[in-house]
Coordinates of C-alpha atoms in Angstrom, one line a residue:
M1 CA 92.5 87.1 81.8
A2 CA 93.3 88.6 85.2
L3 CA 93.8 86.8 88.5
R4 CA 91.6 88.6 91.0
V5 CA 91.4 88.2 94.8
Q6 CA 88.3 89.6 96.3
K7 CA 87.8 90.0 100.0
Y8 CA 84.4 90.6 101.6
G9 CA 84.0 91.8 105.2
G10 CA 81.4 90.9 107.8
T11 CA 78.7 93.4 106.7
S12 CA 79.0 92.3 103.1
V13 CA 78.1 88.7 104.1
A14 CA 75.8 89.5 107.0
D15 CA 73.0 87.2 105.8
I16 CA 72.0 84.9 102.9
E17 CA 70.7 87.9 100.9
R18 CA 74.0 89.7 101.1
I19 CA 76.0 86.5 100.4
S20 CA 73.8 86.1 97.3
K21 CA 74.8 89.6 96.2
V22 CA 78.5 88.7 96.7
A23 CA 77.9 85.7 94.5
D24 CA 76.6 88.1 91.8
R25 CA 79.8 90.1 91.9
V26 CA 82.0 87.0 91.8
Q27 CA 80.0 85.6 88.8
K28 CA 80.5 88.9 87.0
A29 CA 84.2 88.8 87.4
Y30 CA 84.3 85.1 86.4
D31 CA 82.1 85.6 83.4
K32 CA 84.7 88.2 82.1
G33 CA 87.2 85.4 82.0
D34 CA 89.0 86.3 85.2
Q35 CA 90.3 83.7 87.7
V36 CA 88.8 84.5 91.0
V37 CA 89.8 83.8 94.6
V38 CA 87.2 85.0 97.2
V39 CA 88.3 85.5 100.8
L40 CA 85.5 85.8 103.4
S41 CA 85.0 87.2 106.9
A42 CA 82.5 85.7 109.3
M43 CA 78.9 87.2 109.1
S44 CA 78.6 90.5 110.9
G45 CA 78.4 89.9 114.7
V46 CA 79.1 86.2 114.6
T47 CA 82.6 86.4 116.0
D48 CA 81.4 88.5 119.0
K49 CA 78.7 85.9 119.6
L50 CA 81.2 83.1 119.6
I51 CA 83.4 85.0 122.0
T52 CA 80.4 85.4 124.3
L53 CA 79.7 81.7 124.2
A54 CA 83.3 80.9 125.0
H55 CA 83.2 83.1 128.1
Q56 CA 79.9 81.4 129.1
A57 CA 81.8 78.1 128.9
S58 CA 84.9 79.3 130.8
K59 CA 85.9 82.6 132.5
T60 CA 89.3 82.2 130.8
P61 CA 88.8 80.2 127.6
D62 CA 91.7 78.1 126.5
K63 CA 93.4 79.9 123.6
R64 CA 93.8 76.9 121.4
E65 CA 90.1 76.0 121.7
L66 CA 89.0 79.6 121.2
D67 CA 90.8 79.6 117.9
V68 CA 89.0 76.4 116.9
L69 CA 85.7 78.0 117.8
L70 CA 86.3 81.4 116.1
A71 CA 87.4 79.8 112.9
T72 CA 84.0 78.4 112.4
G73 CA 82.6 81.8 111.5
E74 CA 84.6 82.1 108.3
Q75 CA 84.1 78.4 107.6
T76 CA 80.3 79.0 107.5
T77 CA 80.4 81.9 105.0
A78 CA 82.9 80.1 102.7
A79 CA 80.6 77.0 102.6
L80 CA 77.5 79.1 102.0
L81 CA 79.0 81.1 99.2
S82 CA 80.3 78.0 97.5
M83 CA 76.8 76.4 97.8
L84 CA 75.2 79.4 96.2
L85 CA 77.7 79.5 93.3
K86 CA 77.3 75.7 92.7
S87 CA 73.5 76.1 92.7
R88 CA 73.8 78.6 89.9
G89 CA 75.9 76.2 87.8
Y90 CA 79.4 77.6 88.6
K91 CA 82.3 75.5 89.6
A92 CA 83.3 76.6 93.2
K93 CA 85.2 75.0 96.1
S94 CA 85.6 76.2 99.6
F95 CA 89.0 76.1 101.4
L96 CA 89.7 76.5 105.1
G97 CA 92.9 78.3 106.1
F98 CA 94.9 75.1 106.4
Q99 CA 93.6 73.8 103.0
A100 CA 94.6 77.1 101.4
G101 CA 98.2 76.5 102.7
I102 CA 98.3 79.4 105.3
H103 CA 101.0 78.4 107.7
T104 CA 101.4 80.5 110.8
D105 CA 103.4 80.7 114.0
K106 CA 101.9 79.3 117.3
S107 CA 100.5 82.6 118.7
S108 CA 96.9 81.7 119.3
G109 CA 94.5 84.6 118.6
K110 CA 97.1 86.8 116.9
A111 CA 99.1 84.4 114.7
R112 CA 101.4 85.7 112.1
I113 CA 101.6 84.2 108.6
M114 CA 105.0 82.5 108.1
N115 CA 104.6 81.1 104.6
I116 CA 101.9 80.0 102.1
D117 CA 101.7 76.9 100.0
C118 CA 99.0 77.9 97.5
N119 CA 99.3 74.8 95.2
K120 CA 95.8 73.6 96.0
I121 CA 94.3 77.1 95.2
Q122 CA 96.3 77.3 92.0
L123 CA 95.2 73.9 90.9
A124 CA 91.6 74.8 91.4
L125 CA 92.0 78.0 89.4
D126 CA 93.8 76.1 86.6
N127 CA 90.7 73.9 86.4
G128 CA 88.3 76.8 86.1
I129 CA 87.1 76.6 89.7
I130 CA 86.2 79.7 91.8
A131 CA 88.3 79.3 95.0
V132 CA 86.3 80.4 98.1
M133 CA 88.6 80.8 101.1
A134 CA 87.9 81.2 104.8
G135 CA 89.9 84.3 105.9
F136 CA 91.3 85.0 109.4
Q137 CA 92.8 81.6 109.9
G138 CA 95.7 79.3 109.3
I139 CA 97.5 76.3 110.8
D140 CA 100.7 76.0 112.9
D141 CA 103.5 73.5 112.9
N142 CA 101.6 71.3 115.4
G143 CA 98.6 71.1 113.0
D144 CA 96.5 73.3 115.2
I145 CA 94.1 75.9 113.8
T146 CA 95.2 79.5 114.5
T147 CA 93.5 82.8 114.0
L148 CA 95.1 86.1 112.8
G149 CA 93.3 88.5 115.1
R150 CA 90.8 91.2 114.4
G151 CA 90.8 92.2 110.7
G152 CA 92.7 89.1 109.9
S153 CA 90.7 88.4 106.7
D154 CA 92.3 91.4 105.1
T155 CA 95.7 89.9 105.9
S156 CA 94.6 86.5 104.5
A157 CA 93.5 88.1 101.3
V158 CA 96.6 90.2 100.7
A159 CA 98.9 87.2 101.6
I160 CA 97.2 84.9 99.2
A161 CA 97.2 87.6 96.5
S162 CA 101.0 88.0 97.0
S163 CA 101.6 84.3 96.9
L164 CA 99.5 83.8 93.7
K165 CA 100.9 87.0 92.2
A166 CA 97.4 88.3 91.6
D167 CA 96.8 91.3 89.4
V168 CA 94.7 93.0 92.0
C169 CA 93.4 92.4 95.5
E170 CA 89.9 94.0 95.9
I171 CA 88.9 94.7 99.5
F172 CA 85.1 95.0 99.5
T173 CA 83.7 96.6 102.6
D174 CA 80.8 98.9 103.8
V175 CA 82.6 102.1 102.7
D176 CA 83.4 103.0 99.1
G177 CA 87.0 103.9 99.5
V178 CA 89.6 105.7 101.6
Y179 CA 88.5 109.2 102.6
T180 CA 90.5 112.3 103.6
T181 CA 89.1 111.8 107.1
D182 CA 86.2 110.0 108.7
P183 CA 83.0 111.2 106.9
R184 CA 81.0 110.6 110.1
I185 CA 83.1 113.3 111.8
C186 CA 83.6 115.7 108.8
S187 CA 80.9 115.9 106.2
A188 CA 83.3 117.7 103.9
A189 CA 85.6 114.6 103.6
R190 CA 86.2 113.4 100.1
K191 CA 87.3 110.1 98.6
I192 CA 90.9 109.7 97.6
S193 CA 91.4 108.0 94.2
T194 CA 95.0 106.8 94.8
I195 CA 97.1 106.6 98.0
S196 CA 100.5 105.2 98.6
Y197 CA 101.2 102.2 100.8
E198 CA 103.1 104.5 103.2
E199 CA 100.2 106.9 103.6
M200 CA 97.7 104.1 104.0
L201 CA 99.9 102.4 106.6
E202 CA 100.1 105.6 108.6
M203 CA 96.4 106.1 108.4
A204 CA 95.7 102.5 109.5
I205 CA 98.1 102.8 112.4
L206 CA 96.7 106.2 113.5
G207 CA 93.0 105.2 113.7
A208 CA 91.6 104.8 110.2
K209 CA 89.7 101.5 110.3
V210 CA 89.4 100.9 106.5
L211 CA 92.2 98.4 106.3
Q212 CA 94.0 96.2 108.8
I213 CA 97.6 97.3 109.5
R214 CA 99.2 94.0 108.8
S215 CA 97.4 93.7 105.5
V216 CA 98.9 97.0 104.3
E217 CA 102.4 95.9 105.5
F218 CA 102.0 92.7 103.4
A219 CA 100.8 94.7 100.4
K220 CA 103.7 97.1 100.6
K221 CA 106.3 94.3 101.1
F222 CA 105.1 92.3 98.2
N223 CA 103.8 95.2 96.0
V224 CA 100.2 93.9 95.9
P225 CA 97.8 96.5 94.3
L226 CA 94.9 97.0 96.7
H227 CA 91.5 98.3 95.5
V228 CA 89.3 99.4 98.5
R229 CA 85.7 99.6 97.4
S230 CA 82.1 99.1 98.5
S231 CA 80.3 95.9 98.2
F232 CA 77.0 97.8 97.9
N233 CA 77.6 99.8 94.7
E234 CA 79.7 99.6 91.5
E235 CA 81.7 102.8 92.0
E236 CA 85.5 102.8 91.7
G237 CA 87.1 103.0 95.2
T238 CA 90.6 103.8 96.2
M239 CA 93.8 102.2 94.8
V240 CA 96.6 101.7 97.3
I241 CA 99.8 101.4 95.3
N242 CA 103.5 102.3 95.4
E243 CA 104.3 106.0 95.3
S244 CA 104.5 107.3 91.7
A245 CA 105.1 110.6 90.0
D246 CA 101.6 111.0 88.8
M247 CA 99.9 110.6 92.2
E248 CA 98.0 113.5 93.7
S249 CA 100.5 116.1 94.9
A250 CA 98.7 117.4 97.9
I251 CA 100.9 118.3 100.9
V252 CA 98.5 116.5 103.2
S253 CA 96.4 113.6 102.0
G254 CA 94.4 112.8 105.2
I255 CA 93.5 113.5 108.8
T256 CA 93.1 110.7 111.3
C257 CA 91.7 110.6 114.8
D258 CA 92.4 107.9 117.4
M259 CA 90.2 107.9 120.5
N260 CA 91.8 104.7 121.8
E261 CA 94.7 106.4 123.6
A262 CA 95.6 106.8 127.3
R263 CA 98.6 108.7 128.8
I264 CA 100.9 107.7 131.7
T265 CA 103.5 110.0 133.2
L266 CA 106.2 109.0 135.6
K267 CA 107.4 112.0 137.6
R268 CA 110.9 112.6 138.9
V269 CA 112.5 109.7 137.2
P270 CA 116.3 109.4 137.9
D271 CA 118.1 110.7 134.8
Q272 CA 120.6 107.8 134.5
P273 CA 121.6 105.3 131.8
G274 CA 119.4 102.2 131.8
V275 CA 116.4 103.7 133.6
S276 CA 114.3 103.9 130.4
A277 CA 115.0 100.2 129.8
K278 CA 113.8 99.4 133.3
I279 CA 110.5 101.2 132.5
F280 CA 109.8 99.9 129.0
G281 CA 111.3 96.4 129.3
P282 CA 108.5 95.1 131.6
L283 CA 105.9 96.7 129.3
A284 CA 107.4 95.0 126.3
R285 CA 107.4 91.6 128.1
A286 CA 103.7 92.1 128.8
E287 CA 103.2 92.7 125.1
I288 CA 102.0 96.2 125.6
M289 CA 102.5 98.5 122.6
V290 CA 103.9 101.9 123.6
D291 CA 103.1 104.7 121.1
M292 CA 104.3 108.2 121.8
I293 CA 107.1 108.9 124.3
I294 CA 108.3 112.3 125.6
Q295 CA 110.9 113.1 128.2
N296 CA 111.2 116.4 130.0
T297 CA 114.4 117.1 131.9
R298 CA 114.1 118.6 135.4
S299 CA 116.7 120.1 137.6
G300 CA 118.5 117.9 140.1
G301 CA 119.3 115.0 137.8
E302 CA 115.6 114.0 137.3
T303 CA 113.3 113.8 134.4
D304 CA 109.5 113.4 133.7
L305 CA 108.7 110.6 131.3
T306 CA 105.4 110.4 129.5
F307 CA 104.1 107.7 127.1
T308 CA 100.8 106.6 125.6
V309 CA 99.2 103.2 125.2
T310 CA 95.9 101.9 124.0
K311 CA 93.0 102.1 126.4
D312 CA 92.8 98.2 126.2
D313 CA 96.3 98.0 127.6
F314 CA 95.9 100.9 130.1
D315 CA 95.1 99.0 133.3
R316 CA 98.1 96.6 132.9
A317 CA 100.4 99.4 131.8
K318 CA 99.4 101.5 134.9
E319 CA 100.0 98.6 137.2
I320 CA 103.4 97.8 135.7
S321 CA 104.4 101.5 135.7
E322 CA 103.5 102.0 139.4
K323 CA 105.6 98.9 140.3
V324 CA 108.6 100.1 138.3
A325 CA 108.3 103.6 139.7
K326 CA 108.8 102.3 143.2
E327 CA 111.7 100.1 142.1
I328 CA 113.6 103.0 140.5
S329 CA 112.7 105.5 143.2
A330 CA 110.7 107.7 140.9
G331 CA 107.9 110.0 142.0
E332 CA 104.1 109.7 141.5
V333 CA 102.5 108.2 138.4
L334 CA 100.0 110.4 136.7
I335 CA 97.3 109.1 134.3
A336 CA 94.9 110.5 131.7
K337 CA 92.3 108.5 129.8
D338 CA 90.4 111.5 128.3
I339 CA 92.8 112.1 125.4
A340 CA 92.8 111.6 121.7
K341 CA 95.4 111.7 119.0
V342 CA 94.9 113.7 115.8
S343 CA 97.3 113.3 112.9
V344 CA 98.0 114.9 109.5
I345 CA 99.5 112.5 106.9
G346 CA 100.9 113.0 103.5
L347 CA 103.8 112.2 101.2
G348 CA 104.0 115.9 100.2
M349 CA 105.2 116.8 103.7
K350 CA 108.6 115.4 102.7
S351 CA 109.2 118.4 100.5
H352 CA 107.2 121.1 102.1
S353 CA 108.1 123.1 105.2
G354 CA 105.6 124.8 107.5
V355 CA 103.2 121.8 107.9
A356 CA 103.7 121.7 111.6
A357 CA 103.1 125.5 111.9
I358 CA 99.8 125.2 109.9
M359 CA 98.7 122.4 112.2
F360 CA 99.6 124.2 115.5
E361 CA 98.1 127.5 114.3
A362 CA 94.8 125.8 113.3
L363 CA 94.5 124.1 116.6
A364 CA 95.4 127.3 118.5
S365 CA 92.6 129.1 116.6
E366 CA 90.1 126.9 118.3
N367 CA 91.9 127.1 121.7
I368 CA 92.8 123.4 121.6
N369 CA 95.8 122.7 123.8
I370 CA 98.5 120.2 122.6
R371 CA 99.7 117.8 125.2
L372 CA 102.2 115.7 123.2
I373 CA 103.7 115.9 119.7
S374 CA 105.2 113.1 117.6
T375 CA 106.5 113.3 114.0
S376 CA 107.8 111.2 111.1
E377 CA 108.7 112.0 107.6
I378 CA 105.1 111.9 106.4
R379 CA 103.1 112.4 109.6
I380 CA 102.6 114.8 112.5
S381 CA 100.5 113.6 115.5
C382 CA 99.2 115.7 118.5
V383 CA 97.6 114.4 121.7
I384 CA 94.8 116.6 122.8
L385 CA 91.8 116.3 125.1
E386 CA 89.3 113.8 123.8
K387 CA 86.4 116.3 123.9
Y388 CA 88.1 118.5 121.3
A389 CA 88.9 115.6 118.9
E390 CA 86.1 116.0 116.3
L391 CA 86.5 119.8 116.3
A392 CA 90.2 119.3 115.7
V393 CA 89.6 117.0 112.8
R394 CA 87.3 119.4 111.0
T395 CA 89.5 122.3 111.7
L396 CA 92.6 120.6 110.3
H397 CA 90.7 119.2 107.3
T398 CA 89.8 122.8 106.3
A399 CA 93.2 124.2 107.2
F400 CA 95.0 121.9 104.8
G401 CA 92.5 122.4 102.0
L402 CA 91.0 119.0 102.0
D403 CA 87.3 120.0 102.2
R404 CA 85.2 118.7 99.3
E405 CA 84.2 121.3 96.8
E406 CA 80.4 121.9 96.9

């Protein structure tokens, strides 16, 4: 008997017909003798509709009340699936985040899980009950409902799987696994059978939208095996696990593309100790995540400093940068929103030289100019013009031998 946590995304529970198909899958696992915990997202589009309603009620909705409102989406799907299972003669019980023991900090809209008391879930499982849990939500020390941010149901599922010491956490979605790149951009993309937590985390950070970043961090920290698979077929998906000797030995395992990037450059910044802190301190206090940073030294004790942020944070970052530039007597602030970041990722890069050269030569062969470069032990990222992004992905996919064999 295995303990199995299954998470279903919004498209998998978009209507009663699809929720009924989810019930079929849950029954199949239960009938095998497995213990099953099901974690559900809201129906596709429901969260956006609730946000629209909130803004109709108030131009700036209270964050606490917004969490209360948004949590109802997952509450609905959890109750509906439980009703379906019970109507078929199965023992099932729905749990909201607080009932499942998900305790978070007080950051409304982007709460982080602090600890989990899964006794109620475990008791249900011990009594042969299918536990159906509303994802995306928890409770803080004040007893207030909190939500975990976009993709938070993935995090809920991995967190509960780690707490219960589940044998596997299955992430059911509208794709049938993790691919070498986005199949919508590159038709030659192929499904990866196994991938390491490290590679998956880089892919999630760099634009792959298969798994939420925090869920991969949780899985890596607590060694939770993840199985990413489609809710619309029975095919095996992609296993996300610890690096092992028998994993695929490709130098590069995937290519990602992130179109949600914007660039800010401060010209003629005084090249003095503490100046960088004056620039990035206000950005950090505004909770703006800075990605790539590059500094070019000029003559005369000055430097040009360039960094990237998400397009969502761009307007605030620009405003703060222009204010700081005046305070430190820097020159003009230059901006660019028409950029994209393409990255090559792979554990094999640790032990192979020349990966950067292959990447740069491939991009040069298509006359694609590189604006910024960032590297880690298993990743190289380049900022290019957005209009070349899809061409760059296809070119790099071929250059690193990732194209599917016909």
